[in-house]
Coordinates of C-alpha atoms in Angstrom, one line a residue:
M172 CA 0.0 0.0 0.0
D173 CA 1.4 3.4 -1.0
E174 CA 0.0 5.8 1.6
V175 CA 0.2 9.6 1.4
T176 CA -0.7 12.3 3.9
G177 CA -3.0 15.2 3.4
A178 CA -0.1 17.6 3.7
Q179 CA 1.7 15.7 0.9
L180 CA -1.4 15.8 -1.3
V181 CA -1.8 19.6 -0.8
A182 CA 1.8 20.2 -1.7
E183 CA 1.9 17.8 -4.7
S184 CA -1.4 19.2 -6.0
L185 CA -0.1 22.7 -5.9
K186 CA 3.0 21.7 -7.7
T187 CA 1.0 19.9 -10.3
Q188 CA -0.9 23.2 -10.9
N189 CA 2.5 25.0 -11.5
V190 CA 2.3 26.8 -8.2
E191 CA 6.0 27.5 -7.5
Y192 CA 6.0 29.7 -4.5
M193 CA 4.4 29.5 -1.0
F194 CA 4.5 32.2 1.6
G195 CA 3.2 31.9 5.1
I196 CA 3.7 31.6 8.8
V197 CA 3.6 28.1 10.2
G198 CA 2.1 26.7 13.4
V199 CA 0.2 23.6 14.4
P200 CA -1.0 21.9 12.3
I201 CA 0.4 23.3 9.1
I202 CA 4.1 22.9 9.7
E203 CA 3.9 19.6 7.8
V204 CA 2.3 21.3 4.8
A205 CA 5.2 23.7 4.5
M206 CA 7.7 20.9 4.8
A207 CA 5.8 18.8 2.2
A208 CA 5.8 21.8 -0.2
Q209 CA 9.5 22.1 0.0
A210 CA 9.8 18.3 -0.6
A211 CA 7.6 18.7 -3.7
G212 CA 9.9 21.4 -5.1
I213 CA 7.9 24.5 -4.1
K214 CA 9.9 27.4 -2.7
Y215 CA 8.6 28.2 0.8
I216 CA 9.3 31.6 2.2
G217 CA 8.4 32.1 5.9
M218 CA 7.2 35.7 6.6
R219 CA 6.7 37.6 9.8
N220 CA 3.0 38.5 9.3
E221 CA 0.2 36.7 7.4
Q222 CA -0.9 39.9 5.8
A223 CA 2.6 40.4 4.2
A224 CA 2.7 36.8 3.2
C225 CA -0.6 37.2 1.4
Y226 CA 0.6 40.3 -0.4
A227 CA 3.7 38.4 -1.5
A228 CA 1.7 35.5 -2.9
S229 CA -0.6 37.8 -4.8
A230 CA 2.4 39.6 -6.3
I231 CA 3.6 36.3 -7.7
G232 CA 0.2 35.9 -9.4
Y233 CA 0.6 39.3 -11.0
L234 CA 4.2 38.9 -12.1
T235 CA 3.9 35.3 -13.4
G236 CA 0.3 34.8 -14.4
R237 CA 0.1 31.7 -12.1
P238 CA -1.0 32.2 -8.5
G239 CA 1.3 32.1 -5.5
A240 CA 0.1 30.2 -2.4
C241 CA -0.3 31.6 1.0
L242 CA -0.3 29.2 3.9
V243 CA -1.9 30.2 7.2
V244 CA -3.4 28.7 10.4
S245 CA -7.1 29.0 11.2
G246 CA -8.5 31.7 13.3
P247 CA -6.2 34.7 13.8
G248 CA -3.9 33.5 11.0
L249 CA -6.7 33.6 8.5
I250 CA -8.0 36.9 9.8
H251 CA -4.6 38.5 9.3
A252 CA -4.5 37.2 5.7
L253 CA -7.9 38.7 4.8
G254 CA -6.4 42.1 4.0
G255 CA -4.1 40.5 1.5
M256 CA -6.9 38.4 0.0
A257 CA -9.1 41.5 -0.3
N258 CA -6.2 43.4 -1.9
A259 CA -5.7 40.6 -4.5
N260 CA -9.4 40.7 -5.3
M261 CA -9.4 44.4 -5.8
N262 CA -6.3 44.3 -7.9
C263 CA -7.6 41.2 -9.8
W264 CA -4.5 39.2 -9.1
G265 CA -4.5 35.4 -8.8
L266 CA -3.9 34.0 -5.3
S267 CA -4.6 30.7 -3.7
G268 CA -4.9 30.8 0.1
V269 CA -4.7 27.5 2.1
S270 CA -5.8 27.3 5.8
T271 CA -6.7 24.6 8.2
S272 CA -9.5 24.5 10.7
N273 CA -11.0 21.9 13.1
T274 CA -14.6 22.9 12.5
P275 CA -16.4 23.8 9.3
C276 CA -16.5 27.5 8.5
M277 CA -17.4 29.8 5.7
Q278 CA -14.9 29.5 2.9
Q279 CA -14.5 29.5 -0.9
L280 CA -13.7 25.8 -1.2
F281 CA -13.8 23.1 1.5
C282 CA -11.9 19.8 1.3
F283 CA -14.4 17.2 2.5
S284 CA -12.0 14.3 2.1
L285 CA -8.3 13.5 1.4
E286 CA -9.3 12.0 -2.0
A287 CA -10.8 15.3 -3.0
I288 CA -7.7 17.5 -2.3
P289 CA -6.3 17.4 -5.9
S290 CA -9.6 18.3 -7.4
V291 CA -10.2 21.2 -4.9
I292 CA -6.7 22.6 -5.4
E293 CA -7.1 22.5 -9.2
K294 CA -10.5 24.3 -8.9
A295 CA -8.9 26.9 -6.6
V296 CA -6.1 27.6 -9.0
R297 CA -8.5 27.7 -12.0
T298 CA -10.9 30.0 -10.2
S299 CA -8.1 32.4 -9.3
I300 CA -7.0 32.9 -12.9
Y301 CA -10.1 32.3 -15.1
G302 CA -12.4 35.3 -15.8
R303 CA -11.5 38.2 -13.6
P304 CA -8.5 36.9 -11.5
G305 CA -8.6 37.1 -7.7
A306 CA -8.1 35.3 -4.4
C307 CA -9.4 31.8 -3.7
Y308 CA -9.5 30.3 -0.2
V309 CA -9.2 26.6 0.5
D310 CA -10.1 25.3 3.9
I311 CA -8.7 22.0 5.1
A312 CA -9.7 20.4 8.3
G313 CA -6.8 20.2 10.8
D314 CA -7.1 16.5 11.3
M315 CA -6.7 15.9 7.6
V316 CA -3.1 17.2 7.5
N317 CA -1.5 14.1 8.9
A318 CA -4.2 11.6 8.0
K319 CA -3.2 9.1 5.4
V320 CA -4.9 7.6 2.3
D321 CA -3.9 5.0 -0.2
R322 CA -2.7 6.8 -3.4
I323 CA -4.7 4.4 -5.5
N324 CA -7.9 6.0 -4.1
V325 CA -6.8 9.6 -5.0
R326 CA -8.1 10.9 -8.2
V327 CA -5.3 12.2 -10.5
V328 CA -6.0 15.7 -11.7
S329 CA -3.8 17.4 -14.4
C330 CA -2.8 21.0 -14.5
C331 CA -5.5 23.4 -15.5
P332 CA -4.6 25.1 -18.9
P333 CA -4.2 28.8 -19.3
P334 CA -7.4 30.9 -19.2
P335 CA -9.4 30.8 -22.4
V336 CA -9.1 34.0 -24.5
S337 CA -12.3 35.8 -25.5
V338 CA -12.5 38.4 -28.2
A339 CA -14.8 41.4 -28.7
E340 CA -17.6 41.3 -31.2
K341 CA -16.5 42.5 -34.6
S342 CA -19.3 45.1 -34.8
T343 CA -18.2 46.7 -31.6
I344 CA -14.6 46.9 -32.9
N345 CA -15.9 48.8 -36.0
E346 CA -17.9 51.1 -33.7
A347 CA -14.9 51.8 -31.5
I348 CA -12.8 52.8 -34.5
S349 CA -15.6 55.1 -35.8
V350 CA -15.8 56.9 -32.4
L351 CA -12.0 57.3 -32.3
K352 CA -12.0 58.7 -35.9
M353 CA -14.5 61.4 -34.8
A354 CA -12.5 62.4 -31.7
E355 CA -10.8 65.8 -31.6
R356 CA -9.0 65.0 -28.3
P357 CA -8.6 61.3 -28.0
L358 CA -6.8 59.6 -25.1
V359 CA -5.8 56.0 -24.4
I360 CA -5.7 55.1 -20.7
I361 CA -3.6 52.0 -19.9
G362 CA -4.3 50.1 -16.7
K363 CA -2.7 47.3 -14.8
G364 CA -5.1 44.9 -16.5
A365 CA -3.2 45.5 -19.7
A366 CA 0.0 44.6 -17.8
Y367 CA -1.6 41.5 -16.3
G368 CA -3.0 40.5 -19.7
R369 CA 0.5 40.7 -21.4
A370 CA -0.8 43.2 -23.9
E371 CA 2.4 45.2 -24.3
T372 CA 3.4 44.1 -27.8
A373 CA 0.0 44.6 -29.5
L374 CA -0.6 47.8 -27.5
R375 CA 2.7 49.4 -28.5
E376 CA 2.0 48.7 -32.2
F377 CA -1.5 50.1 -31.9
V378 CA -0.3 53.3 -30.2
E379 CA 2.4 53.8 -32.7
V380 CA 0.3 53.1 -35.8
S381 CA -2.7 55.2 -34.5
R382 CA -0.4 58.0 -33.1
L383 CA -2.8 58.3 -30.1
P384 CA -1.5 59.8 -26.8
F385 CA -1.6 57.5 -23.9
L386 CA -1.8 57.9 -20.1
P387 CA -0.8 55.0 -17.9
T388 CA -2.4 54.4 -14.5
P389 CA 0.2 53.9 -11.7
M390 CA 0.6 50.2 -12.3
G391 CA 0.0 50.6 -16.0
K392 CA 3.4 52.3 -16.1
G393 CA 5.9 50.4 -18.2
V394 CA 3.4 48.5 -20.3
L395 CA 4.7 51.0 -22.8
P396 CA 7.9 52.9 -21.7
D397 CA 7.4 56.1 -19.7
D398 CA 9.8 57.8 -22.1
H399 CA 7.7 56.9 -25.2
P400 CA 6.9 60.0 -27.3
N401 CA 3.2 59.3 -27.1
C402 CA 3.2 59.1 -23.3
V403 CA 1.4 62.1 -21.6
A404 CA 1.8 61.0 -18.0
A405 CA 3.5 64.4 -17.2
A406 CA 0.2 66.0 -18.1
R407 CA -2.0 63.5 -16.4
S408 CA -4.8 65.8 -15.1
R409 CA -4.9 68.0 -18.1
S410 CA -5.2 65.1 -20.6
A411 CA -8.0 63.5 -18.6
L412 CA -9.9 66.7 -18.1
L413 CA -9.9 67.8 -21.8
A414 CA -10.2 64.4 -23.6
D415 CA -13.4 64.0 -25.5
V416 CA -12.9 60.3 -26.2
V417 CA -11.1 57.9 -23.8
L418 CA -10.1 54.4 -24.8
L419 CA -10.0 52.6 -21.5
L420 CA -7.7 49.5 -21.6
G421 CA -7.6 47.2 -18.5
A422 CA -8.5 50.1 -16.2
R423 CA -11.6 50.8 -14.2
L424 CA -13.4 54.0 -13.6
N425 CA -12.9 53.9 -9.9
W426 CA -11.5 56.5 -7.4
M427 CA -8.0 56.3 -9.1
L428 CA -9.6 57.8 -12.2
H429 CA -12.0 59.9 -10.3
F430 CA -14.9 57.7 -11.5
G431 CA -14.6 59.3 -14.9
L432 CA -16.7 62.2 -13.6
P433 CA -16.5 66.0 -13.6
P434 CA -14.6 68.0 -12.6
R435 CA -11.7 65.7 -13.4
F436 CA -13.2 64.6 -16.8
D437 CA -15.3 66.4 -19.4
P438 CA -19.0 65.8 -18.6
N439 CA -19.5 64.8 -22.2
V440 CA -16.5 62.5 -22.6
K441 CA -17.1 59.3 -24.6
I442 CA -15.7 56.1 -23.1
I443 CA -14.6 53.1 -25.1
Q444 CA -14.3 50.5 -22.4
V445 CA -12.3 47.3 -22.8
D446 CA -12.8 44.8 -20.0
L447 CA -12.8 41.0 -19.4
C448 CA -16.0 41.1 -17.3
A449 CA -19.4 42.2 -18.4
E450 CA -20.4 43.3 -14.9
E451 CA -17.7 46.0 -15.1
M452 CA -19.2 47.7 -18.1
G453 CA -21.0 50.9 -17.3
N454 CA -19.7 51.3 -13.7
N455 CA -20.0 55.0 -13.0
I456 CA -20.1 56.0 -16.7
R457 CA -22.0 54.2 -19.4
P458 CA -19.6 53.5 -22.2
A459 CA -20.2 54.8 -25.7
V460 CA -18.7 51.4 -26.9
A461 CA -18.3 48.3 -24.7
L462 CA -15.6 45.9 -25.9
L463 CA -16.0 42.7 -23.9
G464 CA -12.9 40.5 -24.2
D465 CA -9.3 39.8 -23.3
V466 CA -7.4 43.1 -23.4
N467 CA -4.5 41.7 -25.6
A468 CA -6.9 40.0 -28.0
T469 CA -9.1 43.1 -28.2
V470 CA -6.2 45.5 -28.8
T471 CA -5.0 43.1 -31.6
Q472 CA -8.5 43.4 -33.1
L473 CA -8.3 47.2 -32.9
L474 CA -4.9 47.2 -34.5
Q475 CA -6.0 45.0 -37.4
Q476 CA -9.0 47.3 -38.1
V477 CA -6.8 50.4 -37.9
G478 CA -4.4 48.7 -40.3
K479 CA -7.2 48.0 -42.8
D480 CA -8.6 51.5 -42.6
G481 CA -5.2 53.2 -42.8
W482 CA -6.4 55.7 -40.2
K483 CA -3.9 57.7 -38.1
Y484 CA -4.5 60.5 -35.7
S485 CA -2.4 63.5 -36.7
F486 CA 0.5 64.8 -34.6
D487 CA -0.2 68.2 -36.1
T488 CA -3.2 69.0 -34.0
E489 CA -4.1 71.5 -31.3
W490 CA -4.6 68.6 -28.9
W491 CA -1.0 67.3 -29.3
S492 CA 0.3 70.9 -29.0
T493 CA -1.7 71.5 -25.8
L494 CA -0.4 68.2 -24.2
K495 CA 3.2 68.8 -25.2
A496 CA 3.2 72.4 -23.9
K497 CA 1.8 71.2 -20.5
I498 CA 4.5 68.4 -20.3
T499 CA 7.2 70.9 -21.0
A500 CA 5.9 73.4 -18.3
N501 CA 5.5 70.6 -15.7
A502 CA 9.1 69.4 -16.4
K503 CA 10.4 72.9 -15.7
I504 CA 8.6 73.2 -12.4
S505 CA 9.7 69.7 -11.3
K506 CA 13.3 70.4 -12.3
A507 CA 13.4 73.6 -10.4
L508 CA 12.2 71.8 -7.3
A509 CA 14.6 68.9 -7.8
L510 CA 17.6 71.2 -8.1
Q511 CA 17.0 73.0 -4.9
S512 CA 20.1 72.8 -2.7
T513 CA 18.5 73.5 0.7
L514 CA 18.6 71.0 3.5
P515 CA 16.8 69.0 4.6
M516 CA 16.0 67.8 1.0
N517 CA 12.6 67.8 -0.5
Y518 CA 10.8 64.9 -2.3
Y519 CA 11.7 66.2 -5.8
T520 CA 15.4 66.4 -5.0
V521 CA 15.4 62.9 -3.6
F522 CA 13.6 61.4 -6.6
H523 CA 15.6 63.3 -9.1
H524 CA 18.8 61.8 -8.0
I525 CA 17.3 58.3 -7.4
S526 CA 16.0 58.4 -11.0
Q527 CA 19.5 59.1 -12.4
L528 CA 21.0 56.0 -10.7
L529 CA 18.3 53.4 -11.0
P530 CA 18.8 50.8 -13.8
H531 CA 16.0 50.9 -16.5
D532 CA 15.1 47.3 -15.9
C533 CA 14.7 47.5 -12.1
I534 CA 11.4 46.6 -10.5
I535 CA 10.1 49.5 -8.5
V536 CA 7.9 48.9 -5.5
S537 CA 6.3 52.0 -4.0
E538 CA 3.9 52.9 -1.3
G539 CA 3.1 55.9 0.9
A540 CA 1.2 59.1 0.3
N541 CA 3.4 61.8 -1.2
T542 CA 6.2 59.3 -1.6
M543 CA 4.1 57.2 -4.0
D544 CA 2.4 60.0 -5.8
I545 CA 5.4 62.1 -6.5
G546 CA 7.5 59.0 -7.1
R547 CA 5.0 57.9 -9.8
T548 CA 5.7 61.1 -11.8
M549 CA 9.5 61.1 -11.3
L550 CA 10.6 57.4 -11.3
N551 CA 10.2 56.1 -14.8
N552 CA 9.3 52.5 -15.8
Y553 CA 10.4 51.1 -19.0
L554 CA 9.2 47.5 -18.9
P555 CA 5.8 45.9 -18.2
R556 CA 5.0 44.6 -14.7
H557 CA 7.9 46.5 -13.2
R558 CA 6.0 48.7 -10.9
L559 CA 4.0 47.5 -7.9
D560 CA 2.3 49.9 -5.5
A561 CA -0.7 50.4 -3.2
G562 CA -3.1 49.5 -6.1
T563 CA -6.8 49.7 -6.4
F564 CA -7.4 49.4 -2.7
G565 CA -4.9 52.0 -1.8
T566 CA -3.4 49.5 0.6
M567 CA -0.5 50.6 2.8
G568 CA 1.9 47.9 4.0
V569 CA 2.1 46.0 0.7
G570 CA 5.6 47.2 -0.2
L571 CA 7.9 44.7 1.6
G572 CA 5.8 41.7 0.8
F573 CA 5.7 42.7 -2.9
A574 CA 9.5 43.3 -2.9
I575 CA 10.1 39.9 -1.3
A576 CA 8.0 38.2 -4.0
A577 CA 9.8 40.0 -6.8
A578 CA 13.2 39.3 -5.3
A579 CA 12.4 35.6 -4.9
L580 CA 11.3 35.5 -8.6
E581 CA 14.4 37.3 -9.7
R582 CA 16.6 34.8 -7.9
R583 CA 15.0 32.0 -9.9
E584 CA 15.0 33.8 -13.2
N585 CA 18.4 35.4 -12.7
K586 CA 17.8 38.3 -15.0
G587 CA 20.1 40.6 -13.1
Q588 CA 17.3 43.0 -12.2
R589 CA 17.3 45.0 -9.0
I590 CA 14.3 45.2 -6.8
V591 CA 14.0 48.7 -5.3
C592 CA 11.3 49.4 -2.7
V593 CA 10.6 53.1 -2.2
E594 CA 8.6 53.6 1.0
G595 CA 7.2 56.5 3.0
D596 CA 8.2 56.2 6.6
S597 CA 4.6 55.5 7.7
A598 CA 4.1 52.9 5.0
F599 CA 7.4 51.2 6.0
G600 CA 6.1 50.8 9.5
F601 CA 3.2 48.5 8.5
S602 CA 5.5 45.6 7.6
G603 CA 9.0 46.8 8.6
M604 CA 9.8 43.5 10.4
E605 CA 9.9 41.8 7.0
V606 CA 13.5 43.2 6.6
E607 CA 14.4 40.2 8.8
T608 CA 12.8 37.9 6.1
M609 CA 15.0 39.6 3.5
C610 CA 18.1 39.1 5.5
R611 CA 17.2 35.5 6.4
Y612 CA 16.9 34.6 2.7
N613 CA 19.7 36.9 1.5
L614 CA 17.3 38.8 -0.8
P615 CA 19.2 41.8 -2.0
V616 CA 16.3 44.2 -2.0
I617 CA 17.1 47.9 -1.8
I618 CA 14.7 49.8 0.5
I619 CA 14.6 53.6 0.3
V620 CA 12.6 55.1 3.2
V621 CA 11.7 58.7 2.4
N622 CA 11.4 59.9 5.9
N623 CA 9.4 63.1 6.6
N624 CA 8.7 62.2 10.2
G625 CA 5.0 61.5 9.7
I626 CA 1.9 60.6 7.7
Y627 CA 1.7 63.3 4.9
S628 CA 3.8 65.6 7.1
G629 CA 5.7 65.6 10.4
V630 CA 7.6 67.9 12.7
D631 CA 11.3 68.4 13.2
P632 CA 13.2 67.1 16.2
E633 CA 13.3 70.4 17.9
T634 CA 9.6 71.0 17.7
W635 CA 9.0 67.5 19.0
K636 CA 11.2 68.1 22.0
E637 CA 9.3 71.3 22.8
M638 CA 6.0 69.5 22.5
A639 CA 7.3 66.8 24.8
K640 CA 8.0 69.4 27.5
M641 CA 4.4 70.5 27.4
G642 CA 3.1 67.3 28.8
D643 CA 1.4 64.1 27.6
L644 CA 1.9 63.9 23.8
T645 CA -1.2 61.8 23.4
T646 CA -3.3 64.9 24.1
F647 CA -1.9 67.4 21.6
A648 CA 0.8 65.8 19.3
P649 CA -0.7 66.0 15.7
P650 CA -2.1 62.6 14.8
V651 CA -0.1 62.6 11.5
T652 CA 3.3 62.9 13.3
L653 CA 5.8 60.0 13.8
L654 CA 9.0 60.0 15.9
P655 CA 11.3 62.5 14.2
E656 CA 14.4 61.0 12.5
A657 CA 13.6 57.5 13.5
R658 CA 16.5 55.2 12.8
Y659 CA 15.0 52.7 10.3
D660 CA 18.4 52.1 8.9
E661 CA 19.4 50.5 12.2
V662 CA 16.5 48.1 12.0
M663 CA 18.2 46.7 8.8
T664 CA 21.7 46.6 10.3
A665 CA 20.3 44.7 13.4
F666 CA 19.5 41.8 11.1
G667 CA 22.7 41.9 9.1
G668 CA 21.8 44.0 6.2
R669 CA 23.3 47.4 5.2
G670 CA 21.8 50.5 6.6
F671 CA 22.5 54.1 5.6
L672 CA 21.4 57.4 7.3
V673 CA 21.1 59.9 4.5
R674 CA 20.8 63.7 4.8
T675 CA 22.5 65.1 1.7
V676 CA 22.5 64.6 -2.0
E677 CA 26.1 63.3 -1.8
E678 CA 25.2 60.7 0.9
L679 CA 22.1 59.7 -1.1
R680 CA 24.0 59.0 -4.3
S681 CA 26.9 57.3 -2.5
A682 CA 24.6 55.0 -0.5
L683 CA 22.4 54.1 -3.5
Q684 CA 25.5 53.3 -5.7
L685 CA 26.9 51.1 -2.9
S686 CA 23.6 49.3 -2.5
L687 CA 23.2 48.7 -6.3
S688 CA 26.6 47.1 -6.3
D689 CA 25.8 44.7 -3.5
W690 CA 24.0 41.5 -4.6
E691 CA 24.6 39.6 -1.3
R692 CA 22.4 41.3 1.2
P693 CA 19.5 43.8 1.4
S694 CA 20.1 47.5 2.1
L695 CA 18.0 50.3 3.6
L696 CA 18.5 54.0 2.9
N697 CA 16.9 56.1 5.6
V698 CA 16.6 59.4 3.7
L699 CA 15.7 62.3 6.0
I700 CA 13.7 65.1 4.2
D701 CA 12.0 68.3 5.2
P702 CA 9.0 67.3 7.3
S703 CA 7.0 70.0 5.6
S704 CA 8.0 68.9 2.0
D705 CA 4.9 68.6 -0.2
R706 CA 3.8 68.3 -3.8
K707 CA 4.4 71.1 -6.2
Q708 CA 1.7 73.9 -6.2
Q709 CA -1.5 73.2 -8.1
V710 CA -2.8 75.4 -10.8
T711 CA -6.4 76.4 -11.5
V712 CA -7.9 75.8 -15.0
T713 CA -11.5 75.9 -16.2
C714 CA -13.3 72.7 -17.4
A715 CA -16.0 72.4 -20.0
E716 CA -18.7 73.3 -17.5
N717 CA -16.9 76.6 -16.5
N718 CA -16.2 75.3 -13.1
S719 CA -12.7 75.9 -11.6
V720 CA -10.7 72.8 -10.7
R721 CA -7.4 72.5 -9.0
L722 CA -5.0 70.3 -10.9
P723 CA -1.8 68.8 -9.5
D724 CA 0.0 68.9 -12.8

């Protein structure tokens, strides 16, 4: 008799489904599952918090197209992982979560017998990547982990194939091209769905053939290079406000795009919406044309139709002149801020010098308030799926988990790409203990903490000391403040990584160059900036309804 345990069946079934990475925190009774995963050839990465483990597993799903696994115990372990599962669902990233319990509970899939484990795991993986990707939770009773069954009684289940590809109806493709032809101020918005859908090749050809301007969403950056001549990211608000037709590719009209509504968009804008799921069509704005299908396949259809028609949008238009003028003006403002020599440094100075040193093929992970927003405009991406940030849910705390996943993947693929995690000091605090995970596995992640002593803004050390003399800080310290000049760099050095305290441009450049040259251990640059540093001043323009609106660019 060839007996196998439940733990072995879980691990072997995940491996059969091409799940290569497992993140988690072990405890009774799932230790055996993690050990079985390693025996099956799955890389197990032990994290310090289930939430970060879940973020890491979901990032694997985004970066590879096959879900990562997150292993947690029942009760508090599962509760801690819920934030990561919700984040994966909102971002539409594949993720398979595995937990154990001793009593039945609400779950996505429940293994009712050892013999059913391969079928349930296959369904979980298939569910997480078919249709709109997302998280899938598998609950396994605790007493099944070490229970045994004869292999002959276990149904053999093969690996689920890649998701089927759907295409838009031909009539809607023709209709979309007609709407684009009539547009005076067209705009293509590229979302992270286009990155997940591997649409970069077809999309680049479509943009270059059609000559349309494009605007990437934060994680749509890099699907086409940020330095592409058709990219109008440096005039983000202006392009969105004035566009009369928007081709929406793998992006949703949610808060990140101001729901497609005034005053951020023209009230009469026509939306051509490309999405994989019918239920997304018409959310907040009813599209002029709805293209239901896989984003890569649909863009290919649009490209073929444009090729047949021979249509191209002219570069010699008032629209292109307006966009280029705004891009040039914004570049001058940002450059003036970046070249300020005062100390402490501001955001623009820090990002200006970081951008000069980062390799073009590095993966940038970013989170924070101003850190993420300003970094998005100043740190370019040149390759698809090379930017990871707070995403659709605006989740803080994702950064280190994402960076660990990207570094683990880089170790296997050995492309020589650096993983650079740019954090606000508040955002770093959510999962800062994961620096131990990086040190434990020798993952050479470079963390740059842009430290302004607070959430949005803080106070300088002298002000903090004066406040402390006044009494109990809990009664009057501004809620946005954090401990001034906290030594996050010493957290990294405590675990064996490299830590740098940075106050000047020279120290920043030196520390970053040293970190980029070190492939043996992680580094953390604790960059102290002016606590009152903020985004550049907004300007007021008038939208089509004659309402004034403040624009950040």
